[in-house]
PDB file of C-alpha atoms in Angstrom:
ATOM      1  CA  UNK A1460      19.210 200.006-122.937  1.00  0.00           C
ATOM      2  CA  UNK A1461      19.196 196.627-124.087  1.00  0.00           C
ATOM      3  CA  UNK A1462      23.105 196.231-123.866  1.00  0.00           C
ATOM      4  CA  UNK A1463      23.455 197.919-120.452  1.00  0.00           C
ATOM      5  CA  UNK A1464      20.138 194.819-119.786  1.00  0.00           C
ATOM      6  CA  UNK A1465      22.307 192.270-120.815  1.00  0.00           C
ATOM      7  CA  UNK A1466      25.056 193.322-118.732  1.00  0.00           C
ATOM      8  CA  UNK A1467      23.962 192.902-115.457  1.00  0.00           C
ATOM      9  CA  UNK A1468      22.764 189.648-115.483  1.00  0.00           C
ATOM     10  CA  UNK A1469      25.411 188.233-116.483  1.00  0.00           C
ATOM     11  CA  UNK A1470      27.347 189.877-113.670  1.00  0.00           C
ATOM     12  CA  UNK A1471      24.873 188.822-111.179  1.00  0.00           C
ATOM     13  CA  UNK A1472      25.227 185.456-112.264  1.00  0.00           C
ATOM     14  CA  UNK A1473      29.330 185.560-111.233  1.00  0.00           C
ATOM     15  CA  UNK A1474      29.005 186.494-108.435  1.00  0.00           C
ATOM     16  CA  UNK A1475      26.483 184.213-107.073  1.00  0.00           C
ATOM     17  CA  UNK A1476      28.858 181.271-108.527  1.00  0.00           C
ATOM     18  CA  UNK A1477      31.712 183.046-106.748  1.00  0.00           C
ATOM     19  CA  UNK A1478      29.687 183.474-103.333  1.00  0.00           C
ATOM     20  CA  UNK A1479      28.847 179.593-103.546  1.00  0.00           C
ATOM     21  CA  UNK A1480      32.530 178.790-103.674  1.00  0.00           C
ATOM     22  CA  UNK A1481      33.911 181.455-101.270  1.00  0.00           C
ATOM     23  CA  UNK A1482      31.068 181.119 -98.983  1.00  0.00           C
ATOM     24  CA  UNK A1483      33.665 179.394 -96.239  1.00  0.00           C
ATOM     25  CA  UNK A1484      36.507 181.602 -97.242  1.00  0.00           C
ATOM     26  CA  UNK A1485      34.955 184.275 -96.881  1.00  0.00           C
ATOM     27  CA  UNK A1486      34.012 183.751 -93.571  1.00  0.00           C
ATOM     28  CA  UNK A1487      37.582 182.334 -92.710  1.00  0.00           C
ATOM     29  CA  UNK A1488      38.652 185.657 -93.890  1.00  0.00           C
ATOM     30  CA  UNK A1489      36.421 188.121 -92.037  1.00  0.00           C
ATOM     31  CA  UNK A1490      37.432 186.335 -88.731  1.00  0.00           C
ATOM     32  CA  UNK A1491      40.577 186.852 -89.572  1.00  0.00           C
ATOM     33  CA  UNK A1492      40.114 190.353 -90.517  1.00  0.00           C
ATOM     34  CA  UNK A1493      37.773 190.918 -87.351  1.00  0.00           C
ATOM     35  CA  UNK A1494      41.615 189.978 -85.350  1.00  0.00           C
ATOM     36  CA  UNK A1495      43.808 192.027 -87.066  1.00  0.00           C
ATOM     37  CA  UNK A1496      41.860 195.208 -86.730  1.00  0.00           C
ATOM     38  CA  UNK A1497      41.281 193.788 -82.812  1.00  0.00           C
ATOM     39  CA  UNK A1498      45.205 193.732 -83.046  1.00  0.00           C
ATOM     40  CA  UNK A1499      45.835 196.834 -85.199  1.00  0.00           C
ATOM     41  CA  UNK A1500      43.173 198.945 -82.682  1.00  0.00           C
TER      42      UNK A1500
END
């Protein structure tokens, strides 16, 4: 129990680092995405 403990926080504190720094390309992305399925549709 104290293993599988350990291992999420440390994977919830990626991904918050990751969020910070992909915040804007994320949302770059999903406009993008948002026009190709527009197109693809």
């Amino acid at each position: 129990m104290v293993g599988s403990g350990s291992k999420p926080t440390n994977h919830s504190i990626q991904p918050f680092q990751r969020r910070k720094s992909a915040s804007p390309f994320f949302r770059i992305t999903n406009q993008t995405a948002r026009r190709w399925s527009l197109s693809i549709y």
